PDB file of C-alpha atoms in Angstrom:
ATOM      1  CA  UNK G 136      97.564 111.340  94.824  1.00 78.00           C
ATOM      2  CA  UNK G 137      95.014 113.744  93.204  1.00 83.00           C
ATOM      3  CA  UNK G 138      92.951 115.922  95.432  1.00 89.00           C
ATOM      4  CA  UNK G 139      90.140 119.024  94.492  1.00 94.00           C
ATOM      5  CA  UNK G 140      89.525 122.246  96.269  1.00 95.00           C
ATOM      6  CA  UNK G 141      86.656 124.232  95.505  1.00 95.00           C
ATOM      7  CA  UNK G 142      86.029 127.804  96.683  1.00 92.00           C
ATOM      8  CA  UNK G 143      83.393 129.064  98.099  1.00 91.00           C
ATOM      9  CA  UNK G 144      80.982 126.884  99.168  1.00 93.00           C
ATOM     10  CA  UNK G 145      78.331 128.874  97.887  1.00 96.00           C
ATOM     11  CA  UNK G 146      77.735 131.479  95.472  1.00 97.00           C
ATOM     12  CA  UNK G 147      75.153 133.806  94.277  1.00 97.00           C
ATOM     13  CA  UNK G 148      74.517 135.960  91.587  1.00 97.00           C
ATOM     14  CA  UNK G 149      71.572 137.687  89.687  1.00 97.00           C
ATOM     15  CA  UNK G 150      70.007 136.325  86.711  1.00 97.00           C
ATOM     16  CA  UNK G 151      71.478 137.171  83.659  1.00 97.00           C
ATOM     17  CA  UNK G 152      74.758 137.632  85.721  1.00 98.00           C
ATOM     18  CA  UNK G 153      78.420 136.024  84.459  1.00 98.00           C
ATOM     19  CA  UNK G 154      78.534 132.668  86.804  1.00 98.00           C
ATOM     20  CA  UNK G 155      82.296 131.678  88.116  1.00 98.00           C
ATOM     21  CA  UNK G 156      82.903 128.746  90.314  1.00 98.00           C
ATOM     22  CA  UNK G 157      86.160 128.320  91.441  1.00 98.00           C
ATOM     23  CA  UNK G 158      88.368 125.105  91.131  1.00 97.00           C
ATOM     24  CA  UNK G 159      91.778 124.310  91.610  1.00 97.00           C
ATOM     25  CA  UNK G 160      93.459 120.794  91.698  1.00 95.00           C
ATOM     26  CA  UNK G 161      96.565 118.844  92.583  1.00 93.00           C
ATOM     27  CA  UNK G 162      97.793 116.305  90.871  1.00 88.00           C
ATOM     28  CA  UNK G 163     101.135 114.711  90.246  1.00 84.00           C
ATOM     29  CA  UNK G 164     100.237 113.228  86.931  1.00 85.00           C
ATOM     30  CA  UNK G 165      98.544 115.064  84.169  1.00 86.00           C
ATOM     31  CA  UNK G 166      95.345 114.840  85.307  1.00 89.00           C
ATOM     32  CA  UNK G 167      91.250 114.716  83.846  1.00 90.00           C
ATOM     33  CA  UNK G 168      88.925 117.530  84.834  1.00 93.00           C
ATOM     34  CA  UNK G 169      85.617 117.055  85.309  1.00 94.00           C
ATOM     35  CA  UNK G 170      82.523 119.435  86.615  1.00 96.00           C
ATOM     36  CA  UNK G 171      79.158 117.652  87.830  1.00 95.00           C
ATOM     37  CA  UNK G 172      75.572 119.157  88.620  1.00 95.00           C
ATOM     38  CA  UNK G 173      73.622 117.760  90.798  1.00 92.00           C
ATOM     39  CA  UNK G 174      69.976 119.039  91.617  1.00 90.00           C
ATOM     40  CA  UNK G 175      68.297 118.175  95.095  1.00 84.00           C
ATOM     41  CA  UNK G 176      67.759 114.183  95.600  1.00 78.00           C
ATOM     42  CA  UNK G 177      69.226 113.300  92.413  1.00 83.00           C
ATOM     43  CA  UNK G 178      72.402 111.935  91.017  1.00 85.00           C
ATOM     44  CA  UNK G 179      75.112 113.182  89.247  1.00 89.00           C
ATOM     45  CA  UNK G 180      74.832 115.050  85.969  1.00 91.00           C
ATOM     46  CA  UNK G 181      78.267 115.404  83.433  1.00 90.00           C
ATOM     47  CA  UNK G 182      78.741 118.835  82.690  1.00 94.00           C
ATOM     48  CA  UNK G 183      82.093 118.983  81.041  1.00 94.00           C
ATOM     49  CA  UNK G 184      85.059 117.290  81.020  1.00 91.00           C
ATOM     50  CA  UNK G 185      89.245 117.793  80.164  1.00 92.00           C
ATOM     51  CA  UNK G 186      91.589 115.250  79.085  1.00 88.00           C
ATOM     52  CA  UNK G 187      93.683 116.212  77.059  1.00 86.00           C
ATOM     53  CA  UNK G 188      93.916 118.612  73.772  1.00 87.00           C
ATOM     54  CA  UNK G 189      92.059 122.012  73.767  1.00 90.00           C
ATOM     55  CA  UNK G 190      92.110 123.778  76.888  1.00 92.00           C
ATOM     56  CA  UNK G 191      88.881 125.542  76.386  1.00 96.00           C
ATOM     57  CA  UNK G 192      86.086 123.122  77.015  1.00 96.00           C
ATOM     58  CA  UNK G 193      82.316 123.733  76.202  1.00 96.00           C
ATOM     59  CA  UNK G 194      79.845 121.609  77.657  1.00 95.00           C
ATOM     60  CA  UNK G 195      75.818 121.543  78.358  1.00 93.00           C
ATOM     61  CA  UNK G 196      73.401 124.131  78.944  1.00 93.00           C
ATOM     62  CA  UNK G 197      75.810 127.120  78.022  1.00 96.00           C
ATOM     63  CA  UNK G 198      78.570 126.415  80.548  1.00 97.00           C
ATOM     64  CA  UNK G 199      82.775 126.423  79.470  1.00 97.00           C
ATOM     65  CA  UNK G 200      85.593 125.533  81.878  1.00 98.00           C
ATOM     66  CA  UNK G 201      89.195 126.730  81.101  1.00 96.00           C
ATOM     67  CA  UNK G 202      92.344 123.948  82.302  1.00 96.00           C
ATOM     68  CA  UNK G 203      95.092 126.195  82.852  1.00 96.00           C
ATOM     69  CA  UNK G 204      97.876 124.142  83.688  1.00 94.00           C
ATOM     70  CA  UNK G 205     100.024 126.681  84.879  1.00 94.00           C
ATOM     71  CA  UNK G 206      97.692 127.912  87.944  1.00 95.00           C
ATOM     72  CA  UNK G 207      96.323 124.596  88.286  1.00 96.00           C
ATOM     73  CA  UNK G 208      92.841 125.706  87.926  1.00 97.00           C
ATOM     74  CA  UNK G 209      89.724 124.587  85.964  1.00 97.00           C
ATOM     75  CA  UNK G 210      87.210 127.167  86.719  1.00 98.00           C
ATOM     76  CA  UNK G 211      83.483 127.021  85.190  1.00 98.00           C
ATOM     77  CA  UNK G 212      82.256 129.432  83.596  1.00 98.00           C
ATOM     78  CA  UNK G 213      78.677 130.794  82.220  1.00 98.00           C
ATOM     79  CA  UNK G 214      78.371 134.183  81.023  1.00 97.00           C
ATOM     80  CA  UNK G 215      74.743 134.513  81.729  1.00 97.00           C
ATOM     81  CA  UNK G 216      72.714 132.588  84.794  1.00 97.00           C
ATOM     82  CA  UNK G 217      69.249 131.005  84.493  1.00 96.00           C
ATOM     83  CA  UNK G 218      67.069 130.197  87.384  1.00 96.00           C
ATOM     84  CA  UNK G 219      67.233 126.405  86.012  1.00 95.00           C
ATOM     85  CA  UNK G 220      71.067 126.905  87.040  1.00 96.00           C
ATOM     86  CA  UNK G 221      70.347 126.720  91.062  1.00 96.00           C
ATOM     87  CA  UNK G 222      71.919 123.471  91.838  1.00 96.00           C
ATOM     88  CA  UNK G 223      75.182 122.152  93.401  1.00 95.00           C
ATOM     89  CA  UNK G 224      77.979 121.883  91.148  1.00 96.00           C
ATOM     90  CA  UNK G 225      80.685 119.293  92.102  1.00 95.00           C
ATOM     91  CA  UNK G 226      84.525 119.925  90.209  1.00 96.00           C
ATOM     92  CA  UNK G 227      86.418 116.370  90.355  1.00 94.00           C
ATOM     93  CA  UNK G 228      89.780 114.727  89.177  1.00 92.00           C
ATOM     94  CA  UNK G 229      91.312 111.212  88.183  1.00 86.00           C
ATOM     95  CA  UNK G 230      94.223 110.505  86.365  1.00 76.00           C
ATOM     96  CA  UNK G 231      94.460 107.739  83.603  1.00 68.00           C
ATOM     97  CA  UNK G 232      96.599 105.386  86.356  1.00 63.00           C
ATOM     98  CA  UNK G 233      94.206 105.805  88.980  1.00 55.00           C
ATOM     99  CA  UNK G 234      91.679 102.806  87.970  1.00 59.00           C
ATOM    100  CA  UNK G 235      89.061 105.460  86.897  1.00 65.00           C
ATOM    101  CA  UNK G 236      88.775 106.831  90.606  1.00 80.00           C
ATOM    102  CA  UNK G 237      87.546 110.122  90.939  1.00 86.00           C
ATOM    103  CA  UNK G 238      88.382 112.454  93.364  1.00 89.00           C
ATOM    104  CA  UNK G 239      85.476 114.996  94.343  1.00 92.00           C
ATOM    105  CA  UNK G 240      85.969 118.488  95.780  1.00 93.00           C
ATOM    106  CA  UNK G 241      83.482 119.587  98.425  1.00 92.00           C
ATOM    107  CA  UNK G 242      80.817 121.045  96.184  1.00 94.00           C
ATOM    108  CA  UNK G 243      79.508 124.659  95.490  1.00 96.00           C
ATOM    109  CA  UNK G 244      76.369 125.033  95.934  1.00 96.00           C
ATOM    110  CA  UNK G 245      74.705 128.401  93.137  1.00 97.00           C
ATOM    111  CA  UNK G 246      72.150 130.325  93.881  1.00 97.00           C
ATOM    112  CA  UNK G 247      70.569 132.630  91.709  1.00 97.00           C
ATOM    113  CA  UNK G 248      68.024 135.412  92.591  1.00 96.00           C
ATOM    114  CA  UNK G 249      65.643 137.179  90.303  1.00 94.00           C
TER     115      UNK G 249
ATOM    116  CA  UNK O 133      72.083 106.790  75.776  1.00 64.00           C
ATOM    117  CA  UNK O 134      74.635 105.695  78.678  1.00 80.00           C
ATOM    118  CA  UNK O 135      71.584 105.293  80.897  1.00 88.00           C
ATOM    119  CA  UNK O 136      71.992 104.184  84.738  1.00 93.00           C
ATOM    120  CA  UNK O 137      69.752 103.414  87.211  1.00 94.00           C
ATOM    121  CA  UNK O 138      69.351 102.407  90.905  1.00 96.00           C
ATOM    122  CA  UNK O 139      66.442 100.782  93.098  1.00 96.00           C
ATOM    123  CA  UNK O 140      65.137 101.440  95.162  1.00 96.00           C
ATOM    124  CA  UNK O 141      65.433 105.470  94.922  1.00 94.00           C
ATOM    125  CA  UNK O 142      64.238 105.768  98.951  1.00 96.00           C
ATOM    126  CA  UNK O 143      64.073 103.048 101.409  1.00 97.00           C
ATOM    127  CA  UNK O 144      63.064 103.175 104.999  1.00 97.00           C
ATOM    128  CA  UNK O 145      64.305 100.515 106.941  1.00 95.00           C
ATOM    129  CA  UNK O 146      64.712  99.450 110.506  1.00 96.00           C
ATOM    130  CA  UNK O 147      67.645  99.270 112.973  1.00 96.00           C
ATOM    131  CA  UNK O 148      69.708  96.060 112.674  1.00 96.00           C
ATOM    132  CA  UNK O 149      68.240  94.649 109.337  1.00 96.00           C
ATOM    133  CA  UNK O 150      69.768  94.897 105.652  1.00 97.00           C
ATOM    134  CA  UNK O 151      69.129  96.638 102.585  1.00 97.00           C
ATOM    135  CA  UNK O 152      69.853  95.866  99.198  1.00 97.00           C
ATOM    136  CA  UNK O 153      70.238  98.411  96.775  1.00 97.00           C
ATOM    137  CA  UNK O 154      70.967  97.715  92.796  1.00 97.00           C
ATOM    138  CA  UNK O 155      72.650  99.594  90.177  1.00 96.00           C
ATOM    139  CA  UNK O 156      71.997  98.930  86.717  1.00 95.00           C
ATOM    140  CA  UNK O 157      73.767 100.112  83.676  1.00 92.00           C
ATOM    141  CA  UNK O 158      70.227  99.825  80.928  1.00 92.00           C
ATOM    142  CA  UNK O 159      72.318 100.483  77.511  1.00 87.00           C
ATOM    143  CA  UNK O 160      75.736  99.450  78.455  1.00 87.00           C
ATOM    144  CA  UNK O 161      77.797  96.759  79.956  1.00 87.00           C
ATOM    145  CA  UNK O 162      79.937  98.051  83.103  1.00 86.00           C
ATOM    146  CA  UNK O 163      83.001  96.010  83.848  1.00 81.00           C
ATOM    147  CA  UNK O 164      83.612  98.473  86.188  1.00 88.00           C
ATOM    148  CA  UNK O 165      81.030 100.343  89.046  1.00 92.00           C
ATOM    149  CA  UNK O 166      81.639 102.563  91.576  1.00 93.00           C
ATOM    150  CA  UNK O 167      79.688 103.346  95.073  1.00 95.00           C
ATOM    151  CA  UNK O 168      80.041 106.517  96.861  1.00 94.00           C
ATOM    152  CA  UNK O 169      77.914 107.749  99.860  1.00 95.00           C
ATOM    153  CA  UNK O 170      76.815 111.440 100.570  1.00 91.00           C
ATOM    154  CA  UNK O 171      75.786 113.068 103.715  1.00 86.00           C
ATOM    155  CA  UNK O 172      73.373 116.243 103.801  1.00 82.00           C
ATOM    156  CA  UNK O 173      75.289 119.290 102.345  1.00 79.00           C
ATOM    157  CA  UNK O 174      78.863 117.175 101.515  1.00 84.00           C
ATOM    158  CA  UNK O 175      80.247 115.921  98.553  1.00 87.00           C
ATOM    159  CA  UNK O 176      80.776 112.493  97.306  1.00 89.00           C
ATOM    160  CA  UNK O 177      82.769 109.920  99.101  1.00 92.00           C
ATOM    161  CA  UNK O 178      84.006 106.787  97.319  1.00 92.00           C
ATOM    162  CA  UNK O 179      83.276 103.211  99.382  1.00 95.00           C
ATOM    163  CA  UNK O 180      84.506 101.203  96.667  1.00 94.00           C
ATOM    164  CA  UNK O 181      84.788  99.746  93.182  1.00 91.00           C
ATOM    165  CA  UNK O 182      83.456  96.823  91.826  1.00 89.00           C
ATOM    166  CA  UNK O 183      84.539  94.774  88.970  1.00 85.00           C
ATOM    167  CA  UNK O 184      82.704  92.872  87.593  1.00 83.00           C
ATOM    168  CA  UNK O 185      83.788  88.917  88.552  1.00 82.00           C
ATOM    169  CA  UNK O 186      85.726  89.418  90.875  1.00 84.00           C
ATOM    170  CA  UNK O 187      86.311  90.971  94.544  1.00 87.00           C
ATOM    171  CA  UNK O 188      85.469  94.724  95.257  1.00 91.00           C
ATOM    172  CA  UNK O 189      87.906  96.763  96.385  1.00 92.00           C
ATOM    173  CA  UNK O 190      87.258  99.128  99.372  1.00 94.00           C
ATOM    174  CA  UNK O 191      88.579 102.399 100.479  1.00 93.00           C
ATOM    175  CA  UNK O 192      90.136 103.248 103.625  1.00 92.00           C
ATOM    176  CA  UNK O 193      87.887 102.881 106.528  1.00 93.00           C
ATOM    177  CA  UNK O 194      84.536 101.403 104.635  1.00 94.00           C
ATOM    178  CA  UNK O 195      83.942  98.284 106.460  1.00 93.00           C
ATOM    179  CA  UNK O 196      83.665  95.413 104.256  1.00 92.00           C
ATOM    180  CA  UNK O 197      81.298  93.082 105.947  1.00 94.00           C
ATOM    181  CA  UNK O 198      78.747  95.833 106.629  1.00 96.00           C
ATOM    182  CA  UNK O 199      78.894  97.188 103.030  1.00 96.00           C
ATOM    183  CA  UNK O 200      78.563  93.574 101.022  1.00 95.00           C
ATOM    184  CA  UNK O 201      79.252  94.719  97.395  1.00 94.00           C
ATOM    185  CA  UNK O 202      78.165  91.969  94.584  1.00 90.00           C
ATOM    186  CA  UNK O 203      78.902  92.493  90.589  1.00 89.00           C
ATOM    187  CA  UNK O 204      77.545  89.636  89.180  1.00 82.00           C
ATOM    188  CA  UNK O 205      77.355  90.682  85.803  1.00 89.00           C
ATOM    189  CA  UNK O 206      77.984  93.469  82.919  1.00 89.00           C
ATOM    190  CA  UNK O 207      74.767  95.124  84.111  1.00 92.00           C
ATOM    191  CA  UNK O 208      74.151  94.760  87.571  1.00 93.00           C
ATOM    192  CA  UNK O 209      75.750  95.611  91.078  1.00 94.00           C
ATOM    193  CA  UNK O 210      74.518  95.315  93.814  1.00 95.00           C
ATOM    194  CA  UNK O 211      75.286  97.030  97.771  1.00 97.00           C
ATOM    195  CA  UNK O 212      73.981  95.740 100.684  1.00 97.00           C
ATOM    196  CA  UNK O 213      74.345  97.321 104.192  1.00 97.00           C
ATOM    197  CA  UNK O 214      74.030  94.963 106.572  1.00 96.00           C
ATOM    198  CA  UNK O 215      72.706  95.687 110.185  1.00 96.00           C
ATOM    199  CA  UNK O 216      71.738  98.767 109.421  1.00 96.00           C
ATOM    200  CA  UNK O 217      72.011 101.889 111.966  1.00 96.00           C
ATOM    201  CA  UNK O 218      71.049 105.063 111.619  1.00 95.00           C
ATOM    202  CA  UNK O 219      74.220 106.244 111.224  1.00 94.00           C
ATOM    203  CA  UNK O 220      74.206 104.866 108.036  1.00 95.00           C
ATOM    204  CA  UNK O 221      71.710 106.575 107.089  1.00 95.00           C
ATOM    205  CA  UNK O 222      72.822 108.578 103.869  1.00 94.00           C
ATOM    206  CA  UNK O 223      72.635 109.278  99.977  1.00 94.00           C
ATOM    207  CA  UNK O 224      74.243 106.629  98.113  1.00 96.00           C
ATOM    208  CA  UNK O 225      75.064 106.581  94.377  1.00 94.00           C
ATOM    209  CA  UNK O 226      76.650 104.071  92.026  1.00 95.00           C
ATOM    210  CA  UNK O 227      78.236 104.873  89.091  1.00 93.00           C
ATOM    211  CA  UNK O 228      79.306 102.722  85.594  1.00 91.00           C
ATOM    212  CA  UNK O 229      82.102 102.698  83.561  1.00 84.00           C
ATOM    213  CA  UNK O 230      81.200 101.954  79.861  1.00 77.00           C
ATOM    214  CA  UNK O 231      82.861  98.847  78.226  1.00 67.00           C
ATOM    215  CA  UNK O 232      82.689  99.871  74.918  1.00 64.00           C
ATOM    216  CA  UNK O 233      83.243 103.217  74.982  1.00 62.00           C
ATOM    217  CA  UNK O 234      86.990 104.394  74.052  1.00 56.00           C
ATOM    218  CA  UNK O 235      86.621 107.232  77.071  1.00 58.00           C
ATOM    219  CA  UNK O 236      87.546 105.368  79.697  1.00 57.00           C
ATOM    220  CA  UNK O 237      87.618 108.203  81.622  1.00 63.00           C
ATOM    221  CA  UNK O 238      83.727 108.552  81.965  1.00 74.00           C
ATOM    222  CA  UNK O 239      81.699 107.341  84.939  1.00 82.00           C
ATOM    223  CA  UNK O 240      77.702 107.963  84.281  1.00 89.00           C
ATOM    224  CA  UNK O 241      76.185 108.129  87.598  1.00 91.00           C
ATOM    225  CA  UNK O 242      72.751 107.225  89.044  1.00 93.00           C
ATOM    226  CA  UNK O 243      70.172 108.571  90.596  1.00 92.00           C
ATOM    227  CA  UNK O 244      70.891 107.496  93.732  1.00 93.00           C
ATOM    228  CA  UNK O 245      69.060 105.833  96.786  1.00 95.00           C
ATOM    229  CA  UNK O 246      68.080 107.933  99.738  1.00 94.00           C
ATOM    230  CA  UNK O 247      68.543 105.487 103.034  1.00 96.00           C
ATOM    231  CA  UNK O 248      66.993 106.462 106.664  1.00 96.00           C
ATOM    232  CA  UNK O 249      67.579 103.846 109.136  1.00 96.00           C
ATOM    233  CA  UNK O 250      65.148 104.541 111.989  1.00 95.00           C
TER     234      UNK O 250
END
């Protein structure tokens, strides 16, 4: 079974400020990382994914997440916040045997101020 | 591309009747679509998947004659919540595998449907 903790349920920072939110996974297979945005009363947007290959994974609007195996982390990353980056920010999991099932942590929810 | 969309996006309804809500892949075909609900402030939980043809299968605890799940085709699922209370009252989003795409791994999600059951 594959399962997602996220800490820090919500984070702030100043814009123009490094963002870092906080994932860590378990899985017993290798597994596929994934980070989601979602802004108020909408659906799910892909940020950034990891299957396999380079570890170091760029994705939309500026943001990189780092799969390091060996601390079981897949933190996001963006070394300089927007306003446009207040929204909640769901990390998730699924394996290639689990039928495409993903596995959401709890969400973080960023904040930025002026 | 990868488009996916759901109707209604809000829908008011009344205790003890049933609401439909569809999920359409626009650009794809989805043999496979997911449901999940979301409550104020949580994170997504998955009710089931649905393939298309056949059966859907639930998860643990969603209660399969309440939440009637229909995939009649490449494009369309449906959910219906029968008898609705207001505890079922929630954000609910679908999500569709693509076909043809050699990722298998990626779900595109909706926009979801925002129920209140008065």
């Amino acid at each position: 079974a594959q399962s997602v903790t996220q800490l820090g349920s919500h984070v702030s920072v100043s814009e123009g400020a490094l963002v870092l939110l906080r994932c860590n996974y378990s899985s017993s297979v290798p597994p596929y990382l994934f980070w989601y945005v979602q802004y108020p009363n909408q659906g799910l947007q892909l940020l950034l994914k990891y299957t396999t290959g380079a570890t170091l994974v760029k994705g939309i609007n500026g943001f990189e997440a780092e799969f390091k195996k060996s601390e079981t982390s897949f933190h996001l990353t963006k070394p300089s916040a927007h306003m446009s980056d207040a929204a909640e920010y769901f990390c998730a999991v699924t394996t290639y045997s689990s039928a495409s099932k993903i596995i959401f942590g709890s969400g973080t929810r960023l904040s930025i101020r002026p | 591309g990868a488009v996916v969309s759901q109707h209604p996006s809000r829908v008011i309804c009344k205790s003890g009747t049933s609401v439909k809500i569809e999920c359409r892949s626009l650009d794809f075909q989805a043999t496979t679509m997911f449901w999940y609900r979301q409550f104020p402030k949580q994170s997504l939980m998955l009710m089931a998947t649905s393939n298309e043809g056949s059966k859907a299968t639930y998860e643990q605890g969603v209660e399969k004659d309440k939440f009637l799940i229909n995939h009649a085709s490449l494009t369309l699922s449906t959910l219906t919540v029968t008898s609705a209370h207001p505890e079922d009252s929630s954000f609910y989003i679908c999500s569709a595998r693509d076909r043809g795409s050699v990722s298998t791994d990626t779900q595109y999600f909706g926009p979801g449907t925002r129920l209140t059951v008065l």
